CSV table of C-alpha atoms in Angstrom, one decimal:
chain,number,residue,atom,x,y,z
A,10,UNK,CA,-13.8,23.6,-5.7
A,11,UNK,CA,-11.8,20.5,-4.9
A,12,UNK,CA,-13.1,16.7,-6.6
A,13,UNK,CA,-15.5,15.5,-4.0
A,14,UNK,CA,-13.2,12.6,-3.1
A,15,UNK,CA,-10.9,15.0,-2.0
A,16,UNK,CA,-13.2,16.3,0.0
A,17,UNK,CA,-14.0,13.0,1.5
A,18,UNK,CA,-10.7,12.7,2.6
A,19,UNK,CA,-10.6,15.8,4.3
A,20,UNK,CA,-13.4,15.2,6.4
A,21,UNK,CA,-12.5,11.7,7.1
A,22,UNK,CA,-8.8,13.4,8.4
A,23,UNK,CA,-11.0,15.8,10.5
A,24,UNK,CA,-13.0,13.1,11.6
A,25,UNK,CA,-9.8,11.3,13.0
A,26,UNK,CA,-7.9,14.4,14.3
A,27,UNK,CA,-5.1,14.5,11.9
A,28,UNK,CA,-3.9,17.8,11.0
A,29,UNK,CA,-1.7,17.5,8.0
A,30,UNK,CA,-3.0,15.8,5.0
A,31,UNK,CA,-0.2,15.3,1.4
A,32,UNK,CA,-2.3,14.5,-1.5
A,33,UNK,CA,0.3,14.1,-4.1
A,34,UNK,CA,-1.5,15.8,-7.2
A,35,UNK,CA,-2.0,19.2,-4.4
A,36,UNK,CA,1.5,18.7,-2.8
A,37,UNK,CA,2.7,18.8,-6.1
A,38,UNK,CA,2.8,21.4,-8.9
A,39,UNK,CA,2.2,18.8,-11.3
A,40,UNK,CA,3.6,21.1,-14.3
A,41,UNK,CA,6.7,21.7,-12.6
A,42,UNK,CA,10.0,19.8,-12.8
A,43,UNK,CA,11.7,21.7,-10.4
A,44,UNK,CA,8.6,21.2,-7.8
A,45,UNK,CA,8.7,17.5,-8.5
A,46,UNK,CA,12.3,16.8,-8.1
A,47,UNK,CA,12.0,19.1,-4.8
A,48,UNK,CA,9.3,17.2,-3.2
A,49,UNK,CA,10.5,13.9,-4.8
A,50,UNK,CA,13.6,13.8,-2.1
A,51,UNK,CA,10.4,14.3,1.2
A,52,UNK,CA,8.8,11.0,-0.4
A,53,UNK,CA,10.5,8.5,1.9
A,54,UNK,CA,9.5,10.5,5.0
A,55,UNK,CA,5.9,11.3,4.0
A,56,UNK,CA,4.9,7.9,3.8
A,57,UNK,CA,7.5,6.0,6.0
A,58,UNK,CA,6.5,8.3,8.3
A,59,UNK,CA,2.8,9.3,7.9
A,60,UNK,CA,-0.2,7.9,10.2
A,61,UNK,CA,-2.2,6.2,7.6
A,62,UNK,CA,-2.2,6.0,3.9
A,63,UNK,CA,-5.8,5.7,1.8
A,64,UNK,CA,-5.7,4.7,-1.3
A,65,UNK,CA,-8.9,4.2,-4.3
A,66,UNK,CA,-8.5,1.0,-6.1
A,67,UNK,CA,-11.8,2.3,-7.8
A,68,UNK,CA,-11.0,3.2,-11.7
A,69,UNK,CA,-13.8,6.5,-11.3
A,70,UNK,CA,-12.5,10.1,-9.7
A,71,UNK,CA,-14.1,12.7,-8.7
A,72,UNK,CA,-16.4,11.0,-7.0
A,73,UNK,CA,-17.5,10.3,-3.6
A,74,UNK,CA,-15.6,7.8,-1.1
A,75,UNK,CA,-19.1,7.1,0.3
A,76,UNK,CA,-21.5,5.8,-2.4
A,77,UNK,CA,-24.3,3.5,-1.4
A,78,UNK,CA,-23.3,-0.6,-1.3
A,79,UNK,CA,-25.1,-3.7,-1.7
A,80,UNK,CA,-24.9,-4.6,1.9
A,81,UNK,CA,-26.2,-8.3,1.6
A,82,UNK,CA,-23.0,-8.7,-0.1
A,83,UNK,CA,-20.8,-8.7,2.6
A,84,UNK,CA,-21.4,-11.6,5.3
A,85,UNK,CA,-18.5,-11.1,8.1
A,86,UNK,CA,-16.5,-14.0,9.2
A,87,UNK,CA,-15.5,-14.3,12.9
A,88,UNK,CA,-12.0,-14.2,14.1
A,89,UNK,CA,-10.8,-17.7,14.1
A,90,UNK,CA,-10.4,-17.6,18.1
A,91,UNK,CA,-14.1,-16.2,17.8
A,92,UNK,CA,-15.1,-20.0,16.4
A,93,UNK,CA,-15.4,-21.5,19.7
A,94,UNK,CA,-17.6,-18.7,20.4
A,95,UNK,CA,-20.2,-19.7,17.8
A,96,UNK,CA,-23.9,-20.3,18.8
A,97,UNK,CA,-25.0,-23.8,18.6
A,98,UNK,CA,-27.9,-22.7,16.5
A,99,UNK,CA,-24.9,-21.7,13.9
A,100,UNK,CA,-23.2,-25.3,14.1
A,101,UNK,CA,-23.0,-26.8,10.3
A,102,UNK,CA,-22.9,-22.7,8.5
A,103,UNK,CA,-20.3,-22.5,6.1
A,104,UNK,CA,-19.0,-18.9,6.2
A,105,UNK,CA,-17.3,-18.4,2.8
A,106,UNK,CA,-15.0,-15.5,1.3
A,107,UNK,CA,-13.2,-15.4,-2.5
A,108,UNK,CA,-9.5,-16.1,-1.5
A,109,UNK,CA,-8.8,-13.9,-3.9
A,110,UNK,CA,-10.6,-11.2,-3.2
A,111,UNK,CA,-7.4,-8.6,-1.8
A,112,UNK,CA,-5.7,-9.3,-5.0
A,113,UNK,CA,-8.5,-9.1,-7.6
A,114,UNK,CA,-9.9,-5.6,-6.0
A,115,UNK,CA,-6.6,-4.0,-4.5
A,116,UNK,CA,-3.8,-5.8,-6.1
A,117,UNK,CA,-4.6,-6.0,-9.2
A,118,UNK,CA,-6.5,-2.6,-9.7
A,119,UNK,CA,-5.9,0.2,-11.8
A,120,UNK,CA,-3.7,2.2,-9.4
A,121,UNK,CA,-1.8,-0.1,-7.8
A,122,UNK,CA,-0.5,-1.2,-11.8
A,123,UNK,CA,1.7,2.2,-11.3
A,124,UNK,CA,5.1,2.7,-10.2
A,125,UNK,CA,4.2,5.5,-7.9
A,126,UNK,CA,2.1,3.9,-5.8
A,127,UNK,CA,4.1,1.1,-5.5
A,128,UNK,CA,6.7,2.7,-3.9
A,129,UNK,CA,3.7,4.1,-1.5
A,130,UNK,CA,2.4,0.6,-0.9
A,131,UNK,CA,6.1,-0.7,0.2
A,132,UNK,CA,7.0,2.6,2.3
A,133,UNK,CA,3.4,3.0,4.1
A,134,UNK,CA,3.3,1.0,7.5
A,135,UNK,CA,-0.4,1.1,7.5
A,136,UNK,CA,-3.1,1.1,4.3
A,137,UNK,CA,-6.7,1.5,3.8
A,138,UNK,CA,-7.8,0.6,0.6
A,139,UNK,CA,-11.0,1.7,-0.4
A,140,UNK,CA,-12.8,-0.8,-2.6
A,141,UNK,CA,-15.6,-1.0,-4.9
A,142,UNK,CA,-17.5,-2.9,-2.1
A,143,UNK,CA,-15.7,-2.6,1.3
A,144,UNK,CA,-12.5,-1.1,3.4
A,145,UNK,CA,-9.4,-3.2,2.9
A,146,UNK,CA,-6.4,-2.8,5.5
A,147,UNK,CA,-2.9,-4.1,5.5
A,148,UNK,CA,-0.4,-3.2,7.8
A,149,UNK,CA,2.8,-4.6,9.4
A,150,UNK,CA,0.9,-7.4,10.8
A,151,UNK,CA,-1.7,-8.5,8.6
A,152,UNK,CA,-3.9,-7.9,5.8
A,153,UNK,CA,-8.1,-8.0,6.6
A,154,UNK,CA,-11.3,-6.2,5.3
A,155,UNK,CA,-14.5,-5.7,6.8
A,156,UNK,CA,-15.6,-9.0,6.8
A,157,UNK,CA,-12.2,-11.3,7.1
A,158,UNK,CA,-10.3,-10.4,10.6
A,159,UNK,CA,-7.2,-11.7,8.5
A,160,UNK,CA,-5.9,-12.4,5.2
A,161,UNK,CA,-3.1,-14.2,4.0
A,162,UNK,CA,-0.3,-12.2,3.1
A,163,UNK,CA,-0.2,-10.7,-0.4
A,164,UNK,CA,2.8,-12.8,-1.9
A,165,UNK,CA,2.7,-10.1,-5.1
A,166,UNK,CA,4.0,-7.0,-3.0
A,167,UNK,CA,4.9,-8.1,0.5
A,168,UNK,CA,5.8,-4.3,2.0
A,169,UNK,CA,6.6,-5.8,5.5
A,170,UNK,CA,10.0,-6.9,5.0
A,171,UNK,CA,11.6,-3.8,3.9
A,172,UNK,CA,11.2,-3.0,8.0
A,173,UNK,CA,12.7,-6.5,8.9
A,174,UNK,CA,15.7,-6.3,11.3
A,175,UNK,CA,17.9,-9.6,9.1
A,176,UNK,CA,19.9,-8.0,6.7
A,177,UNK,CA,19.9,-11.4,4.4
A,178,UNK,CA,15.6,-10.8,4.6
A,179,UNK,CA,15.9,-7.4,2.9
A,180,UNK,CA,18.4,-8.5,0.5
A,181,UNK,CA,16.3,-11.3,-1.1
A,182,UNK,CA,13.6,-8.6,-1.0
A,183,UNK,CA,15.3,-6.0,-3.0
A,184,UNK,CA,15.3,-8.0,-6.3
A,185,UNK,CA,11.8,-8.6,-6.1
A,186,UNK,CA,10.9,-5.3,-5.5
A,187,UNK,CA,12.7,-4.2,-8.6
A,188,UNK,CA,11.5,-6.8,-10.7
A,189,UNK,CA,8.0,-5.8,-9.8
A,190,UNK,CA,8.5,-2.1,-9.9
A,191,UNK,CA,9.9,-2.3,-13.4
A,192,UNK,CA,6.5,-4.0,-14.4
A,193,UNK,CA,4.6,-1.3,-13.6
A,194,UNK,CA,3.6,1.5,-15.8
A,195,UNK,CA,6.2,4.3,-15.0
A,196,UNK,CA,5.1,8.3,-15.8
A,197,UNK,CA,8.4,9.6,-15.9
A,198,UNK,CA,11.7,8.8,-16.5
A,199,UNK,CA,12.6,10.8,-13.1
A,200,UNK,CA,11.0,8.8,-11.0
A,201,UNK,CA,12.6,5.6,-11.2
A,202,UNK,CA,13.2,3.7,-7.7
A,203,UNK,CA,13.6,7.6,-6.0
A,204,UNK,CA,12.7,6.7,-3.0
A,205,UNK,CA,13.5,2.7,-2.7
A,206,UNK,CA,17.1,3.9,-3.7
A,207,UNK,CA,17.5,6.3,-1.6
A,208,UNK,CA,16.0,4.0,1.4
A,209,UNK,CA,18.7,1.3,0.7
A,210,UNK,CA,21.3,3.7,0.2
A,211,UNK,CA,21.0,5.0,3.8
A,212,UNK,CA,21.3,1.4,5.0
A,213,UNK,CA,24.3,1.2,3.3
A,214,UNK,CA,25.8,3.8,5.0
A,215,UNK,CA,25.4,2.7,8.0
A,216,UNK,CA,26.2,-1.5,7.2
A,217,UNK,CA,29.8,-2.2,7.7
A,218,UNK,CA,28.9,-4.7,4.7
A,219,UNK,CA,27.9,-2.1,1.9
A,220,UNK,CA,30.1,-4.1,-0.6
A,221,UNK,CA,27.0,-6.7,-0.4
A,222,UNK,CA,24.8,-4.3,-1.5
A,223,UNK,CA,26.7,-3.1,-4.2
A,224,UNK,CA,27.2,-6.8,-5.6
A,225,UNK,CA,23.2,-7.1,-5.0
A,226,UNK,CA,22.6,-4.1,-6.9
A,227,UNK,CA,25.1,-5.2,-10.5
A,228,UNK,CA,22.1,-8.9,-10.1
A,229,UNK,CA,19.5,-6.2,-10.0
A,230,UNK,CA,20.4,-4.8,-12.6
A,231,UNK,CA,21.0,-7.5,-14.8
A,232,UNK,CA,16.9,-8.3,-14.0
């Protein structure tokens, strides 16, 4: 019998018509070096490539993705071009939300504080987080939740970038990334910057200015 969260998944993939689900601790014989190593090298691919991601910044497992909420927690603010909109009878409500709200319940939760999901975060083009009290989302254009139509962009882990087109972008990205990545707690030995290295290794391939890289990488490693 699979965890009931895993469950929840399942149906929520049914639910949306996708037919292939990777649940790393399933995809993965987790008592296998040989497995891990194998699968370590489709990592880039799975979640460069994959429709959605869904993560549980919830410190609890095997339980459901569903429990009951205090709804008259959550007040939803309108989209600012919905302002204008506004009912008179409205005029003079303040509609408020914690500015730090995304980094309090997905930033600085339990899972995101490992290396792993890191690398998932950075290499996913489009997140759900599943909080303690609502949905979050972040994407390549914005970060919102349920009740805020956007948030200001997480300045901890800024995953857009590693997309960007400018060359110089990405560069002063890749020392952040490390410097972050190397602050978070790390299982194994084995899977140090696997996929971020071997994402910046293809672009070097293919950049007639690869030496940059390589004089990038010696300040990198001097973090």
């Amino acid at each position: 019998m699979l965890p009931q969260d895993y469950q929840d998944i399942i149906s929520i993939c049914r639910a949306m018509s996708v037919q292939f689900l990777w649940i790393d601790s399933l995809c993965i014989l987790q008592d296998s070096p040989e497995d891990l190593l194998r699968e370590i090298k489709t990592m880039l691919n799975v979640y460069q490539n994959a429709l959605l991601t869904l993560s549980i910044c919830w410190d609890y497992s095997d339980s459901t993705l569903f429990p009951s909420r205090m709804g008259d927690t959550l007040s939803i603010i309108p989209p600012n071009d919905e302002y204008k909109n506004i009912a008179y009878s409205t005029a003079g409500c303040a509609f408020v939300n914690h500015v730090d709200e995304f980094k309090i319940n997905v930033t600085h939760s339990l899972v995101n504080s490992r290396g792993w999901v890191l690398q998932e975060r950075t290499l996913s083009r489009r997140t759900v987080y599943l909080g303690n009290e609502q949905l979050y989302w972040e994407c390549d254009g914005a970060i919102a939740s349920e009740t805020v139509s956007k948030i200001l962009q997480d300045k901890d882990v800024r995953r857009m970038p590693l997309f960007h087109d400018s060359d110089d972008f990405r560069n002063a990205l890749w020392p952040k990334l490390v410097e972050k990545y190397s602050q978070c707690g790390l299982t194994s030995e084995s899977r140090q910057a696997c996929c971020y290295l071997r994402h910046f290794s293809d672009d070097v391939c293919r950049q007639p200015k690869g030496s940059l890289y390589c004089r990038d990488l010696v300040r990198v490693l001097a973090l």
